[in-house]
PDB file of C-alpha atoms and ligand atoms in Angstrom:
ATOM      1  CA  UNK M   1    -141.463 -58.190  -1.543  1.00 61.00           C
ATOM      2  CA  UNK M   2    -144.728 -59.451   0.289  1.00 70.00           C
ATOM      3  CA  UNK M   3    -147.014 -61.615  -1.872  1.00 74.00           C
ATOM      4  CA  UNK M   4    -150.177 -59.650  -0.902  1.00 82.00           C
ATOM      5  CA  UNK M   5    -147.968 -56.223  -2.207  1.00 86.00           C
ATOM      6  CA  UNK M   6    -146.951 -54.938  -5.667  1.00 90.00           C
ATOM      7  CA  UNK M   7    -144.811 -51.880  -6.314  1.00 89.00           C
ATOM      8  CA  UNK M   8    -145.868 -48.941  -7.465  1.00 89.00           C
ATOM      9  CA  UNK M   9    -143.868 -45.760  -8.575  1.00 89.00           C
ATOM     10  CA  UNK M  10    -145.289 -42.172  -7.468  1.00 91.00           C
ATOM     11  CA  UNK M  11    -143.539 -38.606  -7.857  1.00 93.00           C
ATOM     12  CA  UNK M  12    -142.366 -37.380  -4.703  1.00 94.00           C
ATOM     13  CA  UNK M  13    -141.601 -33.263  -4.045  1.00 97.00           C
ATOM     14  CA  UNK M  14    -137.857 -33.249  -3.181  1.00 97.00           C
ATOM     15  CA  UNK M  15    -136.543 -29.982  -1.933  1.00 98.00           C
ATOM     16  CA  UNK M  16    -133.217 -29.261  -3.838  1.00 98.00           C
ATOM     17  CA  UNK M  17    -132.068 -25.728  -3.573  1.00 98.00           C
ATOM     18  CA  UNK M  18    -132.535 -22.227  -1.948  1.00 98.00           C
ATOM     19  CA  UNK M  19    -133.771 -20.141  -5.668  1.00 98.00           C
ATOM     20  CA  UNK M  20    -131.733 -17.187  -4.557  1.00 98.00           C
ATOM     21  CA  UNK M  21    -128.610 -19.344  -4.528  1.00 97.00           C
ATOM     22  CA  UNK M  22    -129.248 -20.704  -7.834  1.00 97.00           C
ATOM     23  CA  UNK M  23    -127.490 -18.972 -10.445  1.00 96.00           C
ATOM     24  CA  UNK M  24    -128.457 -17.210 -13.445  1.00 97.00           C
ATOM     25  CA  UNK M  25    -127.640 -18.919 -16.847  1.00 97.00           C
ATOM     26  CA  UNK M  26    -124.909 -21.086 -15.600  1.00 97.00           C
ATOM     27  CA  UNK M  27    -125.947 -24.633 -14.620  1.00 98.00           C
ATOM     28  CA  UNK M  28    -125.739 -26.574 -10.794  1.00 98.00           C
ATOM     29  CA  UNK M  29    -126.110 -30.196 -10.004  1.00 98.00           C
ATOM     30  CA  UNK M  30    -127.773 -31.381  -7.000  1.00 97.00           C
ATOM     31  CA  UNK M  31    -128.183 -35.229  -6.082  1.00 97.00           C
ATOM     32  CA  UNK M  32    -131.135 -36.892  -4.418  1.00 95.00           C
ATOM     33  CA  UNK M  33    -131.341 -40.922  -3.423  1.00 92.00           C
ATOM     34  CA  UNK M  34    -129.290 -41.863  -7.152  1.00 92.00           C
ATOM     35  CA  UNK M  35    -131.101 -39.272  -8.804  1.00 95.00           C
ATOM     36  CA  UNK M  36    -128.650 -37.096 -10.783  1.00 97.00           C
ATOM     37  CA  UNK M  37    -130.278 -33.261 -11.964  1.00 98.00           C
ATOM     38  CA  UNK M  38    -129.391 -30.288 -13.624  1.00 98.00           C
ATOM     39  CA  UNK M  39    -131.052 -26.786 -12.334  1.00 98.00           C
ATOM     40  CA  UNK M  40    -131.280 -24.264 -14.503  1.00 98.00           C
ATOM     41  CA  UNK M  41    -132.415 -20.681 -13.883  1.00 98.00           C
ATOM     42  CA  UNK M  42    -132.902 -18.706 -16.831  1.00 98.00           C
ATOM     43  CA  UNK M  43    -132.857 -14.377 -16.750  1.00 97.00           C
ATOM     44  CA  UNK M  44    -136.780 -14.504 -17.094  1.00 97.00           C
ATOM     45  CA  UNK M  45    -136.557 -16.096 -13.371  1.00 97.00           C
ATOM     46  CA  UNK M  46    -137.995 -19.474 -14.531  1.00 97.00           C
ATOM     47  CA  UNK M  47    -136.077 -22.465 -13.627  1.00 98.00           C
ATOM     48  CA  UNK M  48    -135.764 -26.011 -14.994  1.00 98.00           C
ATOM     49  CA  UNK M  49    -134.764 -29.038 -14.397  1.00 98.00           C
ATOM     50  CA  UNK M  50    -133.606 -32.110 -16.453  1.00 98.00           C
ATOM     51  CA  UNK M  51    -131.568 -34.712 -16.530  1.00 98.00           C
ATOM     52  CA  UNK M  52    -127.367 -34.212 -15.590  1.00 98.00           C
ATOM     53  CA  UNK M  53    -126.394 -36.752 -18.188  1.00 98.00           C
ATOM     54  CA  UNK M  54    -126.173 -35.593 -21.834  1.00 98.00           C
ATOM     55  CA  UNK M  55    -127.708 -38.642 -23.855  1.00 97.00           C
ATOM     56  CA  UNK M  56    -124.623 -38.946 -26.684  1.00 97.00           C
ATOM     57  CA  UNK M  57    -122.045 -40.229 -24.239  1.00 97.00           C
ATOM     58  CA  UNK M  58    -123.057 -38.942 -20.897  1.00 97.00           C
ATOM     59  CA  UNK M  59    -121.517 -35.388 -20.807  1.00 98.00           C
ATOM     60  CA  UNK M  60    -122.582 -33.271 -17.248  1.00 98.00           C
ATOM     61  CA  UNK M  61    -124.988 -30.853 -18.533  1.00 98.00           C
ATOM     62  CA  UNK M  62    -124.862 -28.333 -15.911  1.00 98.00           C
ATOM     63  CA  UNK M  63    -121.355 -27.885 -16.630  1.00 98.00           C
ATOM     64  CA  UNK M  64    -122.549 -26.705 -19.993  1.00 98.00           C
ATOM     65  CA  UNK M  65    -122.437 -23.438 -21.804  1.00 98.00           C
ATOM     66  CA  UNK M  66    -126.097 -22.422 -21.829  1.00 98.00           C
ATOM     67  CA  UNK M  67    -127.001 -19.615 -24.276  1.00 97.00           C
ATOM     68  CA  UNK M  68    -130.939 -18.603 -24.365  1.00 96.00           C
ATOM     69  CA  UNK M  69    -133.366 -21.587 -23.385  1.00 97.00           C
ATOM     70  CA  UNK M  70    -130.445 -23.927 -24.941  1.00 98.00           C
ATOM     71  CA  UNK M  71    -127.079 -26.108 -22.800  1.00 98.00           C
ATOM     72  CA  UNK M  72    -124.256 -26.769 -24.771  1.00 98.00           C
ATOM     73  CA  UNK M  73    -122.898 -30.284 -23.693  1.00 98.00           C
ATOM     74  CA  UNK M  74    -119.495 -29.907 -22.700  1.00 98.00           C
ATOM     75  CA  UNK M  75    -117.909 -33.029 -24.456  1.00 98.00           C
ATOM     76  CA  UNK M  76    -119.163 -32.376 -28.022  1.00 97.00           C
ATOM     77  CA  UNK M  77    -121.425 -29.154 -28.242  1.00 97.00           C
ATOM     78  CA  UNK M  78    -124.579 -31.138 -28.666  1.00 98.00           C
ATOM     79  CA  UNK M  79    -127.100 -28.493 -27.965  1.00 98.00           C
ATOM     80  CA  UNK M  80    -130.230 -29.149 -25.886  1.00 98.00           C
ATOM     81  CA  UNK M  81    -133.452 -27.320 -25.707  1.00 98.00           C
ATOM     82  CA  UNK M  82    -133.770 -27.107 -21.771  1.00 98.00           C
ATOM     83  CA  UNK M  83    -137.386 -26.701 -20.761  1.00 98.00           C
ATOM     84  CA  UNK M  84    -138.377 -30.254 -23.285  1.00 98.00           C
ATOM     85  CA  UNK M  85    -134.951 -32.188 -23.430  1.00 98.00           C
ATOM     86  CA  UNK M  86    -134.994 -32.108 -26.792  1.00 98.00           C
ATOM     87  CA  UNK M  87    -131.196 -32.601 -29.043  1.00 98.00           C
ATOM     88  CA  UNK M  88    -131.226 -29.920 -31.584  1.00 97.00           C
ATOM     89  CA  UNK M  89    -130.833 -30.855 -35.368  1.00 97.00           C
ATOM     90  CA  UNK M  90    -129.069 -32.136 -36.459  1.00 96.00           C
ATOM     91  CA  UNK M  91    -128.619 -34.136 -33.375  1.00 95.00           C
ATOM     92  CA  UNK M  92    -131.230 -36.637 -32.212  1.00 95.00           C
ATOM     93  CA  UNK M  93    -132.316 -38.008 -28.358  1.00 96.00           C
ATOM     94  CA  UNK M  94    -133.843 -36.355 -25.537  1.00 97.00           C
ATOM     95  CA  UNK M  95    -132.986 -35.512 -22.359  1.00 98.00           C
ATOM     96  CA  UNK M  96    -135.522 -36.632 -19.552  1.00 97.00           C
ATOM     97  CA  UNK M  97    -136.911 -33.488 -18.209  1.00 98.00           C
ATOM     98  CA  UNK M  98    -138.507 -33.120 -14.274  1.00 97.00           C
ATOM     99  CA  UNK M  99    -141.519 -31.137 -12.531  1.00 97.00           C
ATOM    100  CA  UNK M 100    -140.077 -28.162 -10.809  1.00 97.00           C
ATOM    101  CA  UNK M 101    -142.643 -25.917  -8.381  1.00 98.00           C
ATOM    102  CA  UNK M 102    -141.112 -22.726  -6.540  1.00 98.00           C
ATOM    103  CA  UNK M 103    -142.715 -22.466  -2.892  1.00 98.00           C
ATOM    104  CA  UNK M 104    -141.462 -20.111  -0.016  1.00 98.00           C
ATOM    105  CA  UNK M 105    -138.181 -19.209  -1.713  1.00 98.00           C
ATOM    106  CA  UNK M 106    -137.161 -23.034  -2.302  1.00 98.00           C
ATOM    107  CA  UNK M 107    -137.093 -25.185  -5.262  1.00 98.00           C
ATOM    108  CA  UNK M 108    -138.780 -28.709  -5.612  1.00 98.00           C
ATOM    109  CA  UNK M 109    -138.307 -31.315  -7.779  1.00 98.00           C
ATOM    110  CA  UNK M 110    -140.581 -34.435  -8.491  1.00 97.00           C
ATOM    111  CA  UNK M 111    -138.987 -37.701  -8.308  1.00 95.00           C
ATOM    112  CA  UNK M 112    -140.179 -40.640  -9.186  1.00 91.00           C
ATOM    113  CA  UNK M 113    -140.172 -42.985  -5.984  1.00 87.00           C
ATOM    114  CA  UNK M 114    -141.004 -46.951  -6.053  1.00 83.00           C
ATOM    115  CA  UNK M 115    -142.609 -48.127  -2.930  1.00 84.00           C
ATOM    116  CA  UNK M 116    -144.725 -51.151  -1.826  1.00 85.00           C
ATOM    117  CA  UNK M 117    -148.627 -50.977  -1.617  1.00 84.00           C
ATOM    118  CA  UNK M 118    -151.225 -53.487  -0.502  1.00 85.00           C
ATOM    119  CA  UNK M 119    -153.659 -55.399  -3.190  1.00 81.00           C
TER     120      UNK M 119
HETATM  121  S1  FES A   1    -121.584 -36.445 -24.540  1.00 82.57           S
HETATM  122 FE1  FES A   1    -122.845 -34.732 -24.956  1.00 82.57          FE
HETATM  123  S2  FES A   1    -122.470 -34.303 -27.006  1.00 82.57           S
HETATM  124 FE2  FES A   1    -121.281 -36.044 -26.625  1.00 82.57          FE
END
């Protein structure tokens, strides 16, 4: 890294999936630059995104049952509130949860991105 630069991390849109494709209630992991997500699209039509690594002992959440607004991990049931990341009592952690916007039929996710900058 230059001397005259420092690093600085911004959130970067990252298209990830075609919504149509997504499907309902049932989890799908997509991958971006070590990134690691879990897209979920719920019957209201929202979708969310946290996550793909349950925070007990790293269990893939989008291979999960989900039941309501909830994911079932599938190693040991822990069950997580999707839309905050939140383990359910009497389970405790959180699972980090990520910006999703909906443009043009596509869904985006924010990523966190390091780069270099000037000072
Ligand atoms: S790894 Fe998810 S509950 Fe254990």
């Amino acid at each position: 890294m230059d001397r005259n630069a420092k690093r600085v991390t911004e959130l970067k849109w990252v298209e990830v999936a075609v919504y149509d494709e997504l499907p309902v209630q049932t989890g799908k992991t997509v991958r971006y630059r070590g990134h690691e997500i879990a897209l979920f699209r719920f019957t209201s039509g929202k979708v969310h995104a946290v996550q793909n690594r349950c925070p007990h002992k790293n269990g893939v959440l989008a291979e999960g049952l989900v039941c309501d607004e909830h994911v079932y991990c599938p190693m040991h049931e822990r069950k997580i509130h999707i839309p905050s990341g939140a383990v359910q009592k009497p389970d405790t952690g959180c699972v980090p949860t990520y910006e999703i916007k909906i443009e043009n039929g596509l869904v985006y996710v924010a990523l966190p991105e390091a780069r270099e900058v000037a000072v």
